[in-house]
Coordinates of C-alpha atoms in Angstrom, one line a residue:
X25 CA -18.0 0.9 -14.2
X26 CA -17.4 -2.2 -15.4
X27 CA -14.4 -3.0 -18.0
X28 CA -15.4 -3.5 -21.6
X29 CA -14.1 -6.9 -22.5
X30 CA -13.8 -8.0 -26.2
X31 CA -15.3 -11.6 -27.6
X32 CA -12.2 -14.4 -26.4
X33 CA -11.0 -15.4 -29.9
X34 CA -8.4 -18.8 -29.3
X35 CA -4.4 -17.6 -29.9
X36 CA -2.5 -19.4 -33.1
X37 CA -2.2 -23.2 -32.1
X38 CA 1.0 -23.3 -33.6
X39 CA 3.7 -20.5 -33.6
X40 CA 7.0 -20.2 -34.3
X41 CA 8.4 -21.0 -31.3
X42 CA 6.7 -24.2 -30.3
X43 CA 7.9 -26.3 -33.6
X44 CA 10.5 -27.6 -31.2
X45 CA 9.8 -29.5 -28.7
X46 CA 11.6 -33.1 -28.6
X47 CA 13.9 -33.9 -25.6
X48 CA 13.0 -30.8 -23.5
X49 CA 14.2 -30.6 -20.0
X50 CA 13.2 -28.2 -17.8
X51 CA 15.6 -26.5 -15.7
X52 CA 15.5 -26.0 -11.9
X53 CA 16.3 -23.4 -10.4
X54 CA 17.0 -23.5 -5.9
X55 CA 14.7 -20.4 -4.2
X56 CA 17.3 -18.4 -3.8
X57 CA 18.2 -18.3 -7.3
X58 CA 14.6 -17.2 -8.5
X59 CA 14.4 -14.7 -6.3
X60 CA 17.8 -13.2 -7.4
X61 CA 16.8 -13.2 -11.0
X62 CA 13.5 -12.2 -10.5
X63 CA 12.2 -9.3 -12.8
X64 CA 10.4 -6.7 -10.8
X65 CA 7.3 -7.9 -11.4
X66 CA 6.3 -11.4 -10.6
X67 CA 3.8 -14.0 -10.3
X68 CA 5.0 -13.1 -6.3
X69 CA 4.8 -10.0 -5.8
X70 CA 1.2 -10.3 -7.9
X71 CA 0.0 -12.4 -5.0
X72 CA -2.1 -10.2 -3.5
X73 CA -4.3 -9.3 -6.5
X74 CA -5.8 -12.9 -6.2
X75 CA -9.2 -13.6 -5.3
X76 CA -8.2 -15.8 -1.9
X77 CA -6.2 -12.6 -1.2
X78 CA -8.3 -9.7 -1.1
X79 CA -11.2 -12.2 0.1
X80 CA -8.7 -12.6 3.6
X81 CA -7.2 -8.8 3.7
X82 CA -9.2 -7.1 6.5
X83 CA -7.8 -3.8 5.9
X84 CA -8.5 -4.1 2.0
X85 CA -12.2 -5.0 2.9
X86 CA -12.6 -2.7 5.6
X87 CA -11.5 0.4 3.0
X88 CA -13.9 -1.6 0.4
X89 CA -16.5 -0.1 2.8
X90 CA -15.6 3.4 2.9
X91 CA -14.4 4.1 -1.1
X92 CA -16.6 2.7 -3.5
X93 CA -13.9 3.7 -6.2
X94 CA -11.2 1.7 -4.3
X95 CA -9.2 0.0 -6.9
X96 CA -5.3 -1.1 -7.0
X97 CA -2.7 0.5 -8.7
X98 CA 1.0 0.0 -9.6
X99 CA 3.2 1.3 -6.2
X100 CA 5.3 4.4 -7.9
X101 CA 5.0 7.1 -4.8
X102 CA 6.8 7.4 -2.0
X103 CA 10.0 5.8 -0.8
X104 CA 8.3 2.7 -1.5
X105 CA 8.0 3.3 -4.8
X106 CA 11.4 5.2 -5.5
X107 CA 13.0 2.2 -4.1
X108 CA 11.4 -0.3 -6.8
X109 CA 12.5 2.1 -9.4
X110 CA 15.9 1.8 -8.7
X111 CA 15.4 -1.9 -8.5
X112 CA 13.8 -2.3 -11.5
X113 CA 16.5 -0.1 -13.3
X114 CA 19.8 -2.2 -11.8
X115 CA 17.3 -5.3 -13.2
X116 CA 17.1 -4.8 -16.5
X117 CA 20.8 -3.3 -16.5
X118 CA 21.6 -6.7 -15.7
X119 CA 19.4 -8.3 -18.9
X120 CA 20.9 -5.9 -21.2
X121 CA 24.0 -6.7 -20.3
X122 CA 23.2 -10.3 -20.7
X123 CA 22.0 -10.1 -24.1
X124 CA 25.3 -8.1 -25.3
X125 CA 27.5 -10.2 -23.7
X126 CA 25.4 -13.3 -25.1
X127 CA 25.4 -11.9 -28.5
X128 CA 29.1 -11.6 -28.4
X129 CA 29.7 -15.1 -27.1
X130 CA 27.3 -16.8 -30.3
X131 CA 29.2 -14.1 -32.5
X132 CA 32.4 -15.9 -31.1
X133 CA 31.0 -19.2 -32.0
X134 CA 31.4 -20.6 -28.8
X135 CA 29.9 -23.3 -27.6
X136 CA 26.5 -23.6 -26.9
X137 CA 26.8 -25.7 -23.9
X138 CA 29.7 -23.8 -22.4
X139 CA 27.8 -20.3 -22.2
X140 CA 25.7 -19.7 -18.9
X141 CA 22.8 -17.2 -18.7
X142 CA 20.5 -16.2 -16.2
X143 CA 18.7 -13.2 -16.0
X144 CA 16.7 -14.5 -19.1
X145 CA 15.3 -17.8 -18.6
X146 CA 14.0 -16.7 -15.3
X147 CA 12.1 -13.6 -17.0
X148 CA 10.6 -15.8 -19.5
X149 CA 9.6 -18.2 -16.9
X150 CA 8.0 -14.9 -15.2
X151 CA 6.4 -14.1 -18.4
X152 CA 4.9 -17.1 -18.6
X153 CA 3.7 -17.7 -14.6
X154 CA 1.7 -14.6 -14.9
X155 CA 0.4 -15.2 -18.3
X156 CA -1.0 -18.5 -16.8
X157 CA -3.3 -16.5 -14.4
X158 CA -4.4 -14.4 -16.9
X159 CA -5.7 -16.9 -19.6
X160 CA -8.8 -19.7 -19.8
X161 CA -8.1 -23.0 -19.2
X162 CA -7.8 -23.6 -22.6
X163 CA -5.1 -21.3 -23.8
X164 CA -3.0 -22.8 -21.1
X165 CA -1.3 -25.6 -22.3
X166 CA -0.3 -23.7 -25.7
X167 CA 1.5 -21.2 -23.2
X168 CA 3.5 -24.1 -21.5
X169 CA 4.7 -25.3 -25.2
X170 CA 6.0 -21.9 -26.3
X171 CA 7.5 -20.6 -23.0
X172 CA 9.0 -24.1 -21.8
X173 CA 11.6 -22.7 -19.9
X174 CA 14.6 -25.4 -21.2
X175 CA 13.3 -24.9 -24.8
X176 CA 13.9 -21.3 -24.7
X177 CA 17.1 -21.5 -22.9
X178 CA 18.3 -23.7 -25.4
X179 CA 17.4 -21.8 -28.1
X180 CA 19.2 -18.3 -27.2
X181 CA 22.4 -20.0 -26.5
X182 CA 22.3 -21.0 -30.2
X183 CA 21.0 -17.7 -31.0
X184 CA 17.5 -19.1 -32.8
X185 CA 15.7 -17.7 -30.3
X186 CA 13.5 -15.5 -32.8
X187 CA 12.3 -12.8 -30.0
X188 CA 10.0 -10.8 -33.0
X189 CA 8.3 -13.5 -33.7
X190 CA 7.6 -13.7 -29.9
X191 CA 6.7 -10.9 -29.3
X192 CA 3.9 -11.1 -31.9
X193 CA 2.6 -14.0 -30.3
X194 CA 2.2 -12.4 -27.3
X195 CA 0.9 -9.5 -28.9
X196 CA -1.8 -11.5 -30.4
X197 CA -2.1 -13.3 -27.1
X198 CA -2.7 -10.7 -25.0
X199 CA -5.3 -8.7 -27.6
X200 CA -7.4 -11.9 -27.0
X201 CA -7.8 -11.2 -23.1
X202 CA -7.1 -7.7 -22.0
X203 CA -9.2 -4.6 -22.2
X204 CA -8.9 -3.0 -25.3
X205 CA -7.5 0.4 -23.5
X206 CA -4.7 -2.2 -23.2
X207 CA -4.0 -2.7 -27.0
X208 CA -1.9 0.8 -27.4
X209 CA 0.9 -0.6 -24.8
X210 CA 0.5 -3.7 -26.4
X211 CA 1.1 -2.7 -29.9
X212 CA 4.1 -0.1 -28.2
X213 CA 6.0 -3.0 -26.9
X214 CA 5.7 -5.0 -30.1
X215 CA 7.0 -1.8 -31.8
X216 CA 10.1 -1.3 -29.6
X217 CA 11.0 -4.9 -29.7
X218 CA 10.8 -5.3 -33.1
X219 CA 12.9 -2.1 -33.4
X220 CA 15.6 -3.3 -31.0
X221 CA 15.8 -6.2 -33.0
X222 CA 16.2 -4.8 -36.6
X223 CA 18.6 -2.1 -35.3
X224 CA 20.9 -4.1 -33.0
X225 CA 19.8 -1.6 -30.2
X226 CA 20.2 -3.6 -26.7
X227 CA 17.9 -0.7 -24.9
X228 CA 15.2 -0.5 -27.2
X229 CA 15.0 -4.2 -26.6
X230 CA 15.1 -3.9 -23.0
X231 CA 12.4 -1.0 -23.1
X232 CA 10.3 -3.8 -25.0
X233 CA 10.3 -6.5 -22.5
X234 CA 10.0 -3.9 -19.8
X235 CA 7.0 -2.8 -20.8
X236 CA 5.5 -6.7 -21.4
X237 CA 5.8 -6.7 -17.8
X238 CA 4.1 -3.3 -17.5
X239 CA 1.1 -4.6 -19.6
X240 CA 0.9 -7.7 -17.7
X241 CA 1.0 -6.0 -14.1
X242 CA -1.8 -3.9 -15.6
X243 CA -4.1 -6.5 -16.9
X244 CA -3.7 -8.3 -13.6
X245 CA -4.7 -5.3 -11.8
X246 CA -7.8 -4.9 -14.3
X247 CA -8.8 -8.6 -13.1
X248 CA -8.9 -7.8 -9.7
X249 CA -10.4 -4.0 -9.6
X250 CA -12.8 -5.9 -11.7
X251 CA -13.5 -8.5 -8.8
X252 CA -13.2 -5.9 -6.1
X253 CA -16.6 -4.2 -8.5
X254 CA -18.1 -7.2 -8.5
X255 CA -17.8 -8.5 -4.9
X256 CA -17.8 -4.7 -3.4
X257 CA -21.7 -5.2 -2.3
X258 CA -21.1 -8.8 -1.0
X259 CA -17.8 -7.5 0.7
X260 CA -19.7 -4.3 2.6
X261 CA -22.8 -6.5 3.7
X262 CA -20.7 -9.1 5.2
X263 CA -18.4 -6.3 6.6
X264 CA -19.6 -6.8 10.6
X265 CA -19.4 -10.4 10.2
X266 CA -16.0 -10.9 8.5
X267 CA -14.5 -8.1 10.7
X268 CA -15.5 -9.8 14.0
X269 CA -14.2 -13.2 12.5
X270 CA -10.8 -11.0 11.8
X271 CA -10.4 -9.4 15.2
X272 CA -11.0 -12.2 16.9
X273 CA -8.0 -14.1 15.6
X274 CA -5.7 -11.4 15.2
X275 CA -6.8 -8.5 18.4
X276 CA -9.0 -9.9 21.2
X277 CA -6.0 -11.9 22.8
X278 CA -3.6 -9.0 22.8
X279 CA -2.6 -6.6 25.2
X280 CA -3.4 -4.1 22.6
X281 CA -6.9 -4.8 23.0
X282 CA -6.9 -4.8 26.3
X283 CA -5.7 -1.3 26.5
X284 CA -8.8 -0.7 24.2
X285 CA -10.8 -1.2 26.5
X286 CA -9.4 0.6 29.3
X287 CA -9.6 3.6 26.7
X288 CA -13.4 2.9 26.7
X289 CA -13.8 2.0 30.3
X290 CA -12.1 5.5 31.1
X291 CA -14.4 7.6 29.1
X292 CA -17.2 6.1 30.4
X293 CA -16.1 6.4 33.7
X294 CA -15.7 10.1 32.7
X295 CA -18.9 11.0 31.1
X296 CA -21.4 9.1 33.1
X297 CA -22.7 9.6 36.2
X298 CA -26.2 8.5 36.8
X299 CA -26.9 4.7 37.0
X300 CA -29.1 5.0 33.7
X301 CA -26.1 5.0 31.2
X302 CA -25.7 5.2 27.2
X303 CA -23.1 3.1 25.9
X304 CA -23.4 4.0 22.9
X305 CA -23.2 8.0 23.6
X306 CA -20.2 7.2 25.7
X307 CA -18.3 5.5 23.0
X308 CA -19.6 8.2 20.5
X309 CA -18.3 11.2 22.5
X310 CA -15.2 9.2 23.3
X311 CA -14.6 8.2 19.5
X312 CA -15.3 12.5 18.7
X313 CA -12.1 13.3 21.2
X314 CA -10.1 11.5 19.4
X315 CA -10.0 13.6 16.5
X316 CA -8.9 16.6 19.5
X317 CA -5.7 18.5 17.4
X318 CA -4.5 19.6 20.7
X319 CA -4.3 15.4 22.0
X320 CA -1.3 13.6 21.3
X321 CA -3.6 10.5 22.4
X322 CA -3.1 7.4 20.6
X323 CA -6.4 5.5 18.5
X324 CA -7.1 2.3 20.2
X325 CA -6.2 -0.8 18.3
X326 CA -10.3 -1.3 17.8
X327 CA -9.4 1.6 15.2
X328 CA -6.9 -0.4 13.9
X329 CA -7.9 -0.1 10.1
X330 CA -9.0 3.6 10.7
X331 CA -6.1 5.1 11.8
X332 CA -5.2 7.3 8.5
X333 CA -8.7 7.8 7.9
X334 CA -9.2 9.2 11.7
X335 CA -5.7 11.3 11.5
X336 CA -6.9 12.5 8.5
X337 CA -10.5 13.8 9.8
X338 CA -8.1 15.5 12.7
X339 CA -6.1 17.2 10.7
X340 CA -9.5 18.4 9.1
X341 CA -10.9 19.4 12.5
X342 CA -8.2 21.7 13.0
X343 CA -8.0 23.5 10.0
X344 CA -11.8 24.0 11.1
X345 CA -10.2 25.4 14.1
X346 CA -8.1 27.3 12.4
X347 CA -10.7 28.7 10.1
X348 CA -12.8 30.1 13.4
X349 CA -9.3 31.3 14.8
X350 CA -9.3 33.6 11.5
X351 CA -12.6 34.5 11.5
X352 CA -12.2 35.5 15.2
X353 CA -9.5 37.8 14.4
X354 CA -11.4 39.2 11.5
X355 CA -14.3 40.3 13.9
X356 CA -12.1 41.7 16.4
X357 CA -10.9 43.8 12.9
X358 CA -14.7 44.8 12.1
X359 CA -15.1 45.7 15.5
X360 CA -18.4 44.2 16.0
X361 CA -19.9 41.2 14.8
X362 CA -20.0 39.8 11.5
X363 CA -22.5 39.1 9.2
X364 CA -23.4 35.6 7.3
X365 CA -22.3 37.4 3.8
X366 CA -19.6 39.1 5.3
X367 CA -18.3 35.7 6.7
X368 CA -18.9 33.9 3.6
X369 CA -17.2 36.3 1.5
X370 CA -13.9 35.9 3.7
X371 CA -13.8 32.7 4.2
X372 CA -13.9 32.0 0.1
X373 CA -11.0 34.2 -0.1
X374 CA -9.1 32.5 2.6
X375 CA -9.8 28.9 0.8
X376 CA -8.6 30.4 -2.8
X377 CA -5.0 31.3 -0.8
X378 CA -5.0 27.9 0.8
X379 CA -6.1 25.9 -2.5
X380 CA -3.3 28.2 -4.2
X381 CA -0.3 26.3 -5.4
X382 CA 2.6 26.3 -2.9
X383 CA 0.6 27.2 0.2
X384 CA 1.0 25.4 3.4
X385 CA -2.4 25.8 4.4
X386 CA -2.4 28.1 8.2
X387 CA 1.6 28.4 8.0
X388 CA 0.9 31.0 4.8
X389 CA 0.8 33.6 7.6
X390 CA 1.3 36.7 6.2
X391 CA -1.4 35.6 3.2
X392 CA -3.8 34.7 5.5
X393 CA -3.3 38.3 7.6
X394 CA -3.2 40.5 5.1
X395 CA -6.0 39.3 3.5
X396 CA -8.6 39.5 6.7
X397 CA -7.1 43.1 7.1
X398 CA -8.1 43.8 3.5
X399 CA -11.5 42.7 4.0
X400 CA -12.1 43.6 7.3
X401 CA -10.8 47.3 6.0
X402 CA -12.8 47.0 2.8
X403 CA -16.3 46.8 5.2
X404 CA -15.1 49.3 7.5
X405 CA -13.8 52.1 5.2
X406 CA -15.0 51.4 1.5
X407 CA -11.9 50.5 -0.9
X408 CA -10.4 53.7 -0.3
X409 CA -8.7 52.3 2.8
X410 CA -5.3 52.9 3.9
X411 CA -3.2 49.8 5.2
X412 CA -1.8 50.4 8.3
X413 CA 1.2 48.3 8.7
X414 CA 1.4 47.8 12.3
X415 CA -2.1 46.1 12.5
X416 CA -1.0 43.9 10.0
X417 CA 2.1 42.6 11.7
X418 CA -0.1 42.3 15.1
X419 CA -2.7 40.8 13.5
X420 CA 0.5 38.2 11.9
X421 CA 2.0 37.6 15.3
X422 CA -1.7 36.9 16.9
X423 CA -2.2 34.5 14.4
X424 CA 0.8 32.6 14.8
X425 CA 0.4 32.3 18.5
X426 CA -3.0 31.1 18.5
X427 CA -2.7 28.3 14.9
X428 CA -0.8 26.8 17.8
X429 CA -3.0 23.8 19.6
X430 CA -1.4 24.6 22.7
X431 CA -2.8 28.0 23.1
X432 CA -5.9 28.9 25.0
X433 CA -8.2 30.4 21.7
X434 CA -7.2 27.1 19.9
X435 CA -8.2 24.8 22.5
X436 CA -11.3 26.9 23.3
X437 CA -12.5 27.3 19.6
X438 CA -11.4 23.2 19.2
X439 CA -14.1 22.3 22.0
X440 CA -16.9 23.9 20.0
X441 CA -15.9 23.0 16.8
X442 CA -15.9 19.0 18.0
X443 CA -19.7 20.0 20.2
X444 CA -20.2 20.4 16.3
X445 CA -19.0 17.9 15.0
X446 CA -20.3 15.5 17.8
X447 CA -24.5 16.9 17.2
X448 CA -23.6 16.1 13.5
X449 CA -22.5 11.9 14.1
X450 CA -25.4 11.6 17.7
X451 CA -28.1 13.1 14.5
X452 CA -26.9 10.7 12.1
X453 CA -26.7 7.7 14.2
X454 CA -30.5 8.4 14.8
X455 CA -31.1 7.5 11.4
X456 CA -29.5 3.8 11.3
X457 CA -30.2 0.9 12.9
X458 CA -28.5 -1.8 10.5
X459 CA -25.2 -1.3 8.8
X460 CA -27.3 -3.3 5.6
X461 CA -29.0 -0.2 5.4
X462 CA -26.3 1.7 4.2
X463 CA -25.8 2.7 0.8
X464 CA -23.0 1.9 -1.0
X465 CA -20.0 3.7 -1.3
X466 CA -22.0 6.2 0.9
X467 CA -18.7 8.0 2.1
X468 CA -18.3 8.9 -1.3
X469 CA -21.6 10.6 -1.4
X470 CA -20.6 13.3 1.0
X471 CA -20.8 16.5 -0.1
X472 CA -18.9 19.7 1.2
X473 CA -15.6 21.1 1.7
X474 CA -13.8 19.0 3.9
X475 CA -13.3 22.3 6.4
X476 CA -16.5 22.1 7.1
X477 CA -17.8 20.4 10.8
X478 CA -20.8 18.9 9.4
X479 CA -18.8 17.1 6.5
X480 CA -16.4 15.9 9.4
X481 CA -18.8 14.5 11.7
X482 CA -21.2 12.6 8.2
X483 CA -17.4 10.9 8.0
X484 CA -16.6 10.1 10.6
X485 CA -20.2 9.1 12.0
X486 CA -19.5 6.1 9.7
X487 CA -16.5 5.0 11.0
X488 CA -17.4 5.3 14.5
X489 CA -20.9 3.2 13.8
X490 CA -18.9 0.4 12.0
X491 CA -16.6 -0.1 15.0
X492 CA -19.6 0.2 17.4
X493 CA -21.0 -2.6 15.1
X494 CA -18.1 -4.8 15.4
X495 CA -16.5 -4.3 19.1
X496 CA -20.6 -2.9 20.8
X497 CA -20.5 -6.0 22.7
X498 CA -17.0 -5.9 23.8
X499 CA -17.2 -2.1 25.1
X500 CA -20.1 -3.1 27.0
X501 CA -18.5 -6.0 28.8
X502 CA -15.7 -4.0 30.1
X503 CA -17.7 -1.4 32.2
X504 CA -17.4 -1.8 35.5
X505 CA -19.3 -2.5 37.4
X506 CA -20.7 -5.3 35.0
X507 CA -23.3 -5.3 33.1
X508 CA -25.7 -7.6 31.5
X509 CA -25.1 -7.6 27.5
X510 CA -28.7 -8.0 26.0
X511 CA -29.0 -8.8 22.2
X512 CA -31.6 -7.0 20.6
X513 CA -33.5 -8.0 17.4
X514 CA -31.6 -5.6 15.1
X515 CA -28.0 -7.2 16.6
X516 CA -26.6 -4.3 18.3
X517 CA -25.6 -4.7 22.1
X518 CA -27.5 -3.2 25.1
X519 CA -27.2 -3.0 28.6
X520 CA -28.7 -4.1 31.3
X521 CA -29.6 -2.4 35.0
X522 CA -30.6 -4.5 37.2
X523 CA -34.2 -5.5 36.3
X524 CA -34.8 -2.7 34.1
X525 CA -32.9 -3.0 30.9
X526 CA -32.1 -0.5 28.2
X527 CA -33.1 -1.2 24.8
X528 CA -30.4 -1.3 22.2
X529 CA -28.2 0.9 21.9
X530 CA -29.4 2.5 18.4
X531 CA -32.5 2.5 19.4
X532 CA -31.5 4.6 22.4
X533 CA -30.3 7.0 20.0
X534 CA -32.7 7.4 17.7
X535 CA -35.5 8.1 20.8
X536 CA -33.3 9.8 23.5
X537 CA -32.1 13.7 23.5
X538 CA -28.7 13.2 23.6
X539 CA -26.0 16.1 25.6
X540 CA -24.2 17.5 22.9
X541 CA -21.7 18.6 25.5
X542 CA -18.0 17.5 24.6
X543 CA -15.2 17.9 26.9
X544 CA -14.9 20.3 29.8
X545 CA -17.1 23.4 29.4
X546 CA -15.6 26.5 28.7
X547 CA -15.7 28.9 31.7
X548 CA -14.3 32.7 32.0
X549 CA -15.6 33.5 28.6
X550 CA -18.6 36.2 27.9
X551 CA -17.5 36.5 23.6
X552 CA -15.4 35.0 21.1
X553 CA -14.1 39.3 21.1
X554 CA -13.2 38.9 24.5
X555 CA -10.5 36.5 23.3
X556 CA -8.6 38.8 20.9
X557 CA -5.8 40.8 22.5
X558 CA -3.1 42.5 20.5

C-alpha cells in the first residue's frame, strides 16, 4: 500500500540562518577527510536506495520476484548491524565532545580563526547532501543558502550559530515532504534539540541531531520502498530478460558456470536413458535433490540469487523428514497403523512444542518423545495409562539416532518426502507456460505450514521455473551428445533428435506423464514398521 503523502507546501524563503551570506567560501575537504568525519549515515552509504541502483541490483530484482512485500530497512541485526552501532556511538562521542570543547574555547574568548573543528561541518554538509535528494527542484537552492558549509562553520566558531532556530527549519522542511507517520520523530528531534539547548545538556543535543539522521535515513527509505511498489510489476515482467542481460556479464564466462553445467550434464546423464529425453524433467528432478538434507552438495552458481531461499526450503524438507521420523515411531507405539485423525491430532501437538518459545525444533528430544508416548498411550489405553519409563528413554535414544541425516530411516523417509515434493513442482509446472502469467507476489500467496511437502514443492516450483526460464537454453547446449536448441513460440528452449524434434519443453510438461521417481528406489523394505527397532 502505497504511502499517504501530504499536499507539498514551499519551506520559509528566508530563515534565520540564511541572512548571512556575503563573502562565503566553501571549504574543501581531501576524501580521506570526509570519510573520517562522516556521520553514520550518509548521502554514501544511501547510495543504494537510488533509482539507477535498485534498477542494476540483480539480486534486489530477482527477490522483487519472490516477496511482493520486499521493502528496505535500516541494517540493526546481526554482526553487521552491532558493528554500526558501535560506530555510530564512538561518532557522535566524538561531536559531543566537539561541541563542549567548542563551547569552552568561545567561553574563553578565543579567537575565532584560531579554533579548528571538524566533526561538525562535515555533519551539516551530510545533512544537507541527503536533504538535496529528498526535495523538488525548487526547494533546493534555499537548502544550499542555509546549510552553506563555510557559512555555518563560520558561524559556530563565533558561537551565532542558532541551532534551535535550525532545527525548526528543518522541522518545517521536512513536515513539507515526508509521510506524515514521519512527523512524531520529527517533532521528537526538535523537542530534544531545543531541550539540549535551553539546558546546556551536550547529550540531549547529540540525541537531537542523531535522530535528524534517523528521520532522514527513514524518509529515504520511504522513497525507495515507494519506487520498489511502483516498479515491482515492471521489475517481475522484465525479470527473464534483465536476468539473462545480468548473467551474461557477470556468470557465463566463469568457471563457476562451467561447473553449472557439468552439475546439469551429470544429472541428465543420470536420469535418462532412452534417446527421447525431457530436459526439462531432468533439470526439475536435478533442482528437487538439491534440497536432499542428507547432501552436503553445493547449489550451482545458476542458483546464485537462490541460494538462502533453496537452504531455507532444505532445511524445511527435513524437518518434513523429521516429522515422518516421529510419526513413524508413534506407529511402531500404536502397534498398528494409524489413522488420519489420530495423525492429525499428533502432529498438532508436536508443532505447539516446536512453535513453543525456547525450542530447538527436533533437538527438544525428550519433548518430542514423551509427548508421542502420551498419545500413542492415550489411544491404546484410555487416559488412565501408566508411563513406562523405559519406553520412553528408548523411544528418546531411537529418535536421536534416526533426526540424524546420515541414518538409514532418515535417508529412506528423505527420498519419499522429495518423490513428494517433486509430483507437487512436475503438477505445477503443467500449469505455466509464460513467466508473464504469474501473479504477482505469488510466493506470498502460498498457504500452509511450511512443514508441509506440498507447500515446499509450490516454493520452490517457482524458483526452479525462473531459472529454467533464464539458463533453459544453456542446460540444453551442454548435453552431450549435442543437441539442436529449437525456440518455440512461447520462448522456452527445446530439443531436438535427429529429425524428430521435441516441442518445448513446458509444453512437454503440461502433455507428458512425468516419473515421479526421485533418487535411487528404496529396496529391502516391506513397511515404514519394519524400520523401527528398539
Amino acid at each position: 500500500m502505497s504511502v499517504k503523502r501530504p499536499e507539498p507546501r514551499r519551506a520559509s524563503s528566508e530563515p534565520p540562518l540564511s541572512k548571512i551570506h556575503n563573502k562565503r567560501q566553501r571549504v574543501q575537504h581531501s576524501s580521506q577527510g570526509l570519510c573520517l568525519f562522516d556521520p553514520p549515515i550518509t548521502i554514501r552509504s544511501l547510495r543504494e536506495l537510488e533509482l539507477p541502483e535498485i534498477l542494476r541490483n540483480g539480486k534486489l530484482r530477482h527477490d522483487c520476484v519472490y516477496d511482493r512485500l520486499l521493502h528496505f530497512r535500516p541494517n540493526i541485526e546481526g554482526k553487521r548491524g552491532k558493528r554500526k552501532s558501535e560506530e555510530s556511538k564512538k561518532y557522535w562521542d566524538n561531536v559531543g565532545n566537539e561541541i563542549t570543547k567548542l563551547k569552552e574555547k568561545i567561553a574563553e574568548q578565543q579567537d575565532p580563526e584560531t579554533i579548528q573543528i571538524w566533526w561538525l561541518p562535515v555533519m551539516f554538509s551530510n545533512i544537507r547532501d541527503i536533504l538535496l535528494t529528498l526535495v523538488p527542484k525548487a526547494d533546493r537552492p534555499a537548502i544550499r543558502d542555509v546549510m552553506d558549509e563555510a557559512l555555518i562553520r563560520q558561524r559556530l566558531v563565533r558561537g551565532v550559530f542558532d541551532i534551535t532556530a535550525f532545527a525548526h527549519w528543518l522541522a518545517g522542511l521536512l513536515k513539507c515532504h515526508c509521510a506524515p507517520m514521519r512527523d512524531k520523530s520529527v517533532h521528537r528531534f526538535t523537542e530534544r534539540i531545543s531541550y539540549g539547548v535551553s539546558n546546556n545538556n551536550v547529550q540531549a543535543l547529540i540525541e537531537g541531531l542523531r535522530l535528524v539522521f534517523e528521520v532522514l535515513e527513514a524518509m529515504r527509505l520511504d522513497v525507495a520502498n515507494h519506487q520498489i511498489r511502483t516498479l515491482r510489476p515492471h521489475l517481475v515482467q522484465d525479470s527473464v530478460n534483465f536476468e539473462k542481460a545480468w548473467f551474461k556479464a557477470h556468470l557465463v564466462s566463469t568457471d563457476a558456470f562451467k561447473e553449472a553445467m557439468l552439475w546439469y550434464r551429470k544429472r541428465y546423464n543420470k536420469y535418462n536413458k532412452d534417446a527421447h529425453v525431457d530436459t526439462l524433467q531432468t533439470f526439475l528432478r536435478a533442482s528437487v535433490e538439491l534440497l536432499r538434507p542428507s547432501s552436503d552438495e553445493r547449489f550451482p552458481s545458476t542458483f546464485t540469487f537462490d541460494v538462502e531461499r533453496l537452504a531455507a526450503y532444505k532445511e524445511d524438507v527435513r524437518d518434513a523428514v523429521c516429522l515422518r521420523v516421529a510419526m513413524l515411531l508413534f506407529r511402531r507405539l500404536l502397534k498398528r497403523e494409524s489413522t488420519k485423525e489420530e495423525s492429525e491430532h499428533l502432529t498438532r501437538r508436536l508443532l505447539a512444542i516446536l512453535d513453543a518459545p525456547q525450542s530447538y525444533r527436533w533437538n527438544a528430544i525428550n519433548d518430542i518423545a514423551l509427548e508421542i508416548y502420551k498419545t500413542a498411550s492415550e489411544f491404546n489405553q484410555g487416559a488412565s495409562f501408566k508411563i513406562d519409563l523405559k519406553e520412553i528413554q528408548a523411544a528418546e535414544a531411537w529418535l536421536v539416532s534416526n533426526f540424524q541425516t546420515k541414518s538409514a530411516v532418515f535417508q529412506i523417509l528423505e527420498t519419499r518426502v522429495l518423490e513428494s515434493v517433486y509430483s507437487t513442482v512436475k503438477e505445477s509446472m503443467k500449469g505455466w507456460s509464460a513467466l508473464s502469467t504469474f501473479p504477482v507476489g505469488f510466493t506470498a500467496d502460498v498457504r500452509g505450514d511450511t512443514f508441509e511437502e506440498a507447500n515446499i514443492g509450490q516454493r520452490a516450483f517457482y524458483v526452479f521455473f525462473l531459472n529454467w526460464r533464464v539458463f533453459g537454453q544453456e542446460y540444453c547446449a551442454c548435453v552431450e551428445p549435442p543437441k539442436t536448441v529449437v525456440s518455440s513460440s512461447s520462448g522456452v528452449s527445446a530439443v531436438s533428435n535427429g529429425p524428430a524434434r521435441q516441442e518445448a519443453e513446458v509444453q512437454t510438461a503440461r502433455s507428458r506423464n512425468m516419473s515421479t521417481t526421485t533418487g535411487e528406489p528404496v529396496t529391502g523394505s516391506t513397511g515404514s514398521e519394519s524400520l523401527v527397532s528398539f
